[in-house]
Amino acid sequence: MSITDLTSMGEPQTEQRKEINERLRRLQDEISDYCYQCAKCTSGCEAHKLLELEPHKIVALLKRGLIDEMINSEIIWTCMSCFKCRERCPQKVAPVEILFALKNLAVASGKQIPGNYTAMLQSVLSIGLLQDVKSITTKDNKTKTRTDLGLPEISKPADPTKFQMMLSKIAVEKV
Amino acid sequence: MDNKIGVFVCHCGINIASTVNVKDLVDYAKTLDGVAVSKDYKYMCSDVGANLIKDSIKKNKLDGVVIACCSPRMHEHTFRGVVEAGGINAFNLEIANIREQCSWVHEDKYRATEKAKALVCGAVAKAKLLEPLEPSKIKVNPTALVIGGGIAGIQSALDLAEEGHKVYLVEKSPTIGGRMAQLDKTFPTLDCSSCILTPKMMEVANHSNVELLTYSEVTGVEGSIGNYTVKVNKKARYVDLDKCTGCGDCVEACRLKGRIISEFDEGLGKRSAVYIPFPQAVPLKCTIDKDTCLMLTRGKCGTGPLCVEACDAGAIDFKQKDEEVELNVGAIVVATGYDVLDPSAMHEYGYGRSDDVITTLGMERLINSSGPTSGEILRPSNGEKPKSITYILCVGSRDETECTWCCRIGCMSALKHVYLLKEKLGDDVEINVCYTDIRSFGKGYEEFYRKIRGMKTNFFRGRPSEVRNAGDHMTIDIFDTTTNKLFEIKTDLVVLVPALVPRADSDEFARILRISQSADGFYLEAHPKLRPMDTFTGGTFIAGCCQGPKDIQDSVAQASGAAARAANILSKKELESEPLISCVDEDLCSGCSTCIAICPYNAIELDTEKDGKSHAKVNEALCMGCGACVVSCPSGAMQQKGFKDKQIKPMIEETVKK
Amino acid sequence: MKYALYPGCVMPTEQYAYEMSIREVMPKLDVELVDLKGFSCCGEPIKSVNQMLTLTLSARNLAIAEKEGLDIFAPCPICHLALSECKRILDADPAMNERVNKFLEDEGLKYSGTSDIVSTIDLIHDKIGIEKIKKLVKKPLKDLKVATHNGCHLIRPSEIGRPDDSENPQKMDKILKAVGANPLDYPEKLDCCGGLLTANLPEAALTKTGQKLKGVQDQGFDAFIDTCPWCHRQYDSKQTKAGETVAAKLDVPVLYLTQILGLSFGISKDKLGLDLNLSPVEKLAVVGGK
């Protein structure tokens, strides 16, 4: 009839689970259902020792449909996308891709975007790049620009208005 | 004058009757030209149904019968017996498949009934024109061939020999014994592997009905059930088997002694270029490895080959050549075994990167007292005793990127090693077992697992992501899902438990044997439940790990089963062959030989008559009734009995008309 | 050989040494680099926010190169992965292809999948070839014990088709052998620099960097060679700080592969931007000795 997580009184979000699996199938051709919890992903997870990310648990929670629990948690933002979990999974499940999908879902549902992501996003929206050109300091404290170093002018979107128009359309669409 | 036909419609419980209107179908059949009687019954394959058919044949003096029921694959054989018991020829029977081809695949009752009528109509048209056929008799050669001299092959050969059949046992390597000979003990009883294997090896080698062909490979198979012709290449051993006493003096004398990697010791030991794989080898004879022997690769060996000098019996013979022999047998048992996945495919686990990462079979050789360390457990890198040994299970097994299947022996062999290692190294040696699921499904296996759990072993439920070198030892990070903690294991010997895979040459060999493989590459059984030792090729059977990974007990059981299946054939003087084979209309045949080229069974030859005219002639013992010649024949001279053009064409016409 | 140079974001806005050394070395290897106008970010660093955005941005950049009929050289492994993955998805999924192209219409662009993508590693190893490298060496880097770092995105996930083997990458090592250096495997070789965490967890990112580099230092390597501007920013630009996270004084010369190739070809260190490296590159004889 129903399943309830008695530690949080949470219930599975079956529809969202289907949506994520569908998205993964589209983008990566991989879904989580086949995971048998060998935890090879977590044994080799670059973010586990420092930040306690447990990819196998993410997959298990997704299988159980407890999506809300994950998108409300900061833990999904600890993945450094090294892709070792995806590379080595014996069942071709890709926890890293599940995490990307969960983070997207968190953003889409209005959760706060952590850290510098907002600034990066804004920069891409306005000039097409993650950051603008910097003048940099050499080891002996001289400041140098691209021009000083004889590098050509940087490549950027030619018509920023059209570029921004395109990006804003994407923002309202779902994958 | 056409045959007088009876039509019998089966309800198959509700399988047919719930979709096809059986009464309607019976009434329709009565209207068809040539039909003398039409009846239905709930289960036509039951005794009552069979009697109904038999009585009707007698009462209505029928010449032919149409049964509308399930697929002919299911019950054609049964119904042929019934028809024959009714007093007419077994081949004057036509099945209209109204279950698989009608009721099971349709929902609309009306249209399904109409389709059933069309099928019955066509079947009646053909049944009216069927001719009585007599099966031809094939003489059976009572000799058997067993391919592969591992425990499965040995068991099959012994069973067949005991039944009184002559058996050829062909083994590719210099000795019989197979994988089991590499093992130290067997699970779960901890029997000494050689102690239980060696007597069997001796028994099969000395059995008066068995002819052993070691260092020999099957290179070609022709013919079919009851009469196979098999080509075997007896590879040159460069040692005269009659003269060699197996004393091993040449092995000691060989200039390359201790320099050739030993396959038998899984690369952990070295041998000479002339060698006996292990002390209990059968036959206990030397073999010269032509790929490494200096005389055979370079034509000279120092000032002269030391083996020749050492051999008092004068058995060394560098002039020996491969020899091809032909064997005539009635049945074949294939028991070619398995390979182990090369774990260097999974670079993250360090096999090939560190000497101290070995495989389960490698550990068997270390444990074994006739192995490279005389049974001492020593690290390959430095020859020291390990303080900590770590097992990683499921290496490449249950893995979508390597082998999707379970190896069925990995868990138990690792548990067995725990016991043996504790025995050898003392209770203090640290043993870690990284497992995903311990699969201890066989008789006595779970009890054995319980025993090991009580033996101070660290079980980690999880799978490491990699093995790292760390100077004089290795480190393994493992997330243990029983404690929800990440552990770092410092260890000095890692044992990988790799997947079992089909033999490297199994594709090629399947083609030689004309047998099928399943998607995983292992040889395919005719039915996974009911015909597990049969192949789709009559008279060829499979046993042991060539069919799929299994332990010794299952291999031996399957081997005895395969032997029994083979004996079924070999114990008959003659076999009845299906008479549904090709025949030639000699008046039409121009002798163009198209059919001869196309026949996969070499069953057709050109017959020249006195007047010089030649025509095709079918060897009824060889023809399998595949029909390839029939469709290739440009003049229509080739016809298949029971499926002649003049029988099939009216069938099609009537079906379509309806 | 002619390629459109796709610079990405990090290299052309701050990792100038990489760009300088590429522009010096590639012509020597008979690779003509074409600068195109209009490129944007590949989208990979903001994939966490919106994957559709990543996909479209990558398609957009590919479309710009397609217009000129050029294959793309993407020196940054992160860009290389984004572009390769985009190509893989759009070439296999017509519906997604159509959707993404709908977005591109605004700028008058169209993705059709005609351009190939190479990274620094496969361009040098597979396209140019080791033999050509060997011929250009003027100052062999004799006995220089180097640790190679490919960067995660360059070798994983292999399913997408990466320039080198995911578990045993050897191409960079072979390139370095060709110029006389002595690259050795080390246990941490495949580990992540943590760089992509800089956006939200910069301390953790630095710890990852520090841990790997400390391992390299403890094993006595003379230099650490990379090809990724994100990784290089961690290992070179932030080396001192990274050391603090693991309580170590790190002192490892970190160079781009193209810088060390340039040095062995006899190109002057100024042209290769070596004064922009903040790690102690002057420790190397080939840099220190004028």
mmCIF file of N, CA, C and O in Angstrom, chain B residues 4-8 53 57 62-67 83 88 92-95 127 130:
data_model
loop_
_atom_site.group_PDB
_atom_site.id
_atom_site.type_symbol
_atom_site.label_atom_id
_atom_site.label_comp_id
_atom_site.label_asym_id
_atom_site.label_seq_id
_atom_site.Cartn_x
_atom_site.Cartn_y
_atom_site.Cartn_z
ATOM 1 N N LYS B 4 -8.640 -40.839 -47.059
ATOM 2 C CA LYS B 4 -9.844 -40.526 -46.281
ATOM 3 C C LYS B 4 -9.385 -40.021 -44.910
ATOM 4 O O LYS B 4 -8.596 -40.667 -44.221
ATOM 5 N N ILE B 5 -9.845 -38.818 -44.554
ATOM 6 C CA ILE B 5 -9.235 -38.101 -43.432
ATOM 7 C C ILE B 5 -10.172 -37.988 -42.226
ATOM 8 O O ILE B 5 -11.381 -37.790 -42.391
ATOM 9 N N GLY B 6 -9.578 -38.065 -41.033
ATOM 10 C CA GLY B 6 -10.292 -37.727 -39.808
ATOM 11 C C GLY B 6 -9.667 -36.481 -39.195
ATOM 12 O O GLY B 6 -8.449 -36.344 -39.207
ATOM 13 N N VAL B 7 -10.503 -35.558 -38.709
ATOM 14 C CA VAL B 7 -9.974 -34.339 -38.084
ATOM 15 C C VAL B 7 -10.279 -34.376 -36.590
ATOM 16 O O VAL B 7 -11.413 -34.659 -36.192
ATOM 17 N N PHE B 8 -9.243 -34.129 -35.763
ATOM 18 C CA PHE B 8 -9.415 -34.185 -34.307
ATOM 19 C C PHE B 8 -8.951 -32.870 -33.696
ATOM 20 O O PHE B 8 -7.792 -32.485 -33.860
ATOM 21 N N ILE B 53 -8.993 -41.249 -31.076
ATOM 22 C CA ILE B 53 -8.397 -41.222 -32.419
ATOM 23 C C ILE B 53 -8.277 -42.638 -32.974
ATOM 24 O O ILE B 53 -8.684 -42.938 -34.110
ATOM 25 N N ILE B 57 -10.153 -44.167 -36.307
ATOM 26 C CA ILE B 57 -9.420 -44.657 -37.482
ATOM 27 C C ILE B 57 -9.994 -46.003 -37.924
ATOM 28 O O ILE B 57 -10.282 -46.242 -39.101
ATOM 29 N N LEU B 62 -10.044 -44.847 -41.781
ATOM 30 C CA LEU B 62 -9.321 -43.655 -42.230
ATOM 31 C C LEU B 62 -7.964 -44.037 -42.831
ATOM 32 O O LEU B 62 -7.352 -45.029 -42.438
ATOM 33 N N ASP B 63 -7.472 -43.192 -43.785
ATOM 34 C CA ASP B 63 -6.109 -43.353 -44.321
ATOM 35 C C ASP B 63 -5.174 -42.281 -43.757
ATOM 36 O O ASP B 63 -3.960 -42.396 -43.846
ATOM 37 N N GLY B 64 -5.778 -41.201 -43.262
ATOM 38 C CA GLY B 64 -4.925 -40.110 -42.767
ATOM 39 C C GLY B 64 -5.627 -39.348 -41.660
ATOM 40 O O GLY B 64 -6.843 -39.404 -41.521
ATOM 41 N N VAL B 65 -4.810 -38.635 -40.869
ATOM 42 C CA VAL B 65 -5.362 -37.956 -39.710
ATOM 43 C C VAL B 65 -4.818 -36.521 -39.657
ATOM 44 O O VAL B 65 -3.632 -36.298 -39.915
ATOM 45 N N VAL B 66 -5.720 -35.557 -39.332
ATOM 46 C CA VAL B 66 -5.285 -34.192 -39.029
ATOM 47 C C VAL B 66 -5.622 -33.934 -37.562
ATOM 48 O O VAL B 66 -6.753 -34.180 -37.136
ATOM 49 N N ILE B 67 -4.630 -33.507 -36.808
ATOM 50 C CA ILE B 67 -4.910 -33.142 -35.415
ATOM 51 C C ILE B 67 -4.643 -31.643 -35.263
ATOM 52 O O ILE B 67 -3.552 -31.158 -35.579
ATOM 53 N N VAL B 83 -1.392 -42.770 -34.053
ATOM 54 C CA VAL B 83 -1.881 -43.080 -35.400
ATOM 55 C C VAL B 83 -1.432 -44.484 -35.819
ATOM 56 O O VAL B 83 -2.201 -45.280 -36.363
ATOM 57 N N ILE B 88 -2.600 -47.184 -39.075
ATOM 58 C CA ILE B 88 -2.119 -46.601 -40.326
ATOM 59 C C ILE B 88 -0.710 -46.071 -40.152
ATOM 60 O O ILE B 88 -0.194 -45.982 -39.042
ATOM 61 N N ASN B 92 1.226 -40.571 -42.021
ATOM 62 C CA ASN B 92 -0.009 -40.068 -42.611
ATOM 63 C C ASN B 92 -0.742 -39.202 -41.577
ATOM 64 O O ASN B 92 -1.936 -39.327 -41.360
ATOM 65 N N LEU B 93 0.035 -38.360 -40.952
ATOM 66 C CA LEU B 93 -0.477 -37.486 -39.895
ATOM 67 C C LEU B 93 -0.040 -36.058 -40.215
ATOM 68 O O LEU B 93 1.097 -35.816 -40.613
ATOM 69 N N GLU B 94 -0.965 -35.130 -40.081
ATOM 70 C CA GLU B 94 -0.607 -33.718 -40.253
ATOM 71 C C GLU B 94 -1.125 -32.950 -39.039
ATOM 72 O O GLU B 94 -2.266 -33.142 -38.617
ATOM 73 N N ILE B 95 -0.254 -32.105 -38.463
ATOM 74 C CA ILE B 95 -0.653 -31.305 -37.306
ATOM 75 C C ILE B 95 -1.024 -29.907 -37.776
ATOM 76 O O ILE B 95 -0.267 -29.287 -38.527
ATOM 77 N N ALA B 127 -2.917 -33.605 -45.957
ATOM 78 C CA ALA B 127 -3.076 -34.965 -45.424
ATOM 79 C C ALA B 127 -3.643 -35.904 -46.491
ATOM 80 O O ALA B 127 -3.305 -37.090 -46.531
ATOM 81 N N LEU B 130 -0.650 -37.208 -48.471
ATOM 82 C CA LEU B 130 0.539 -37.771 -47.810
ATOM 83 C C LEU B 130 0.727 -39.239 -48.201
ATOM 84 O O LEU B 130 -0.229 -39.960 -48.430
#
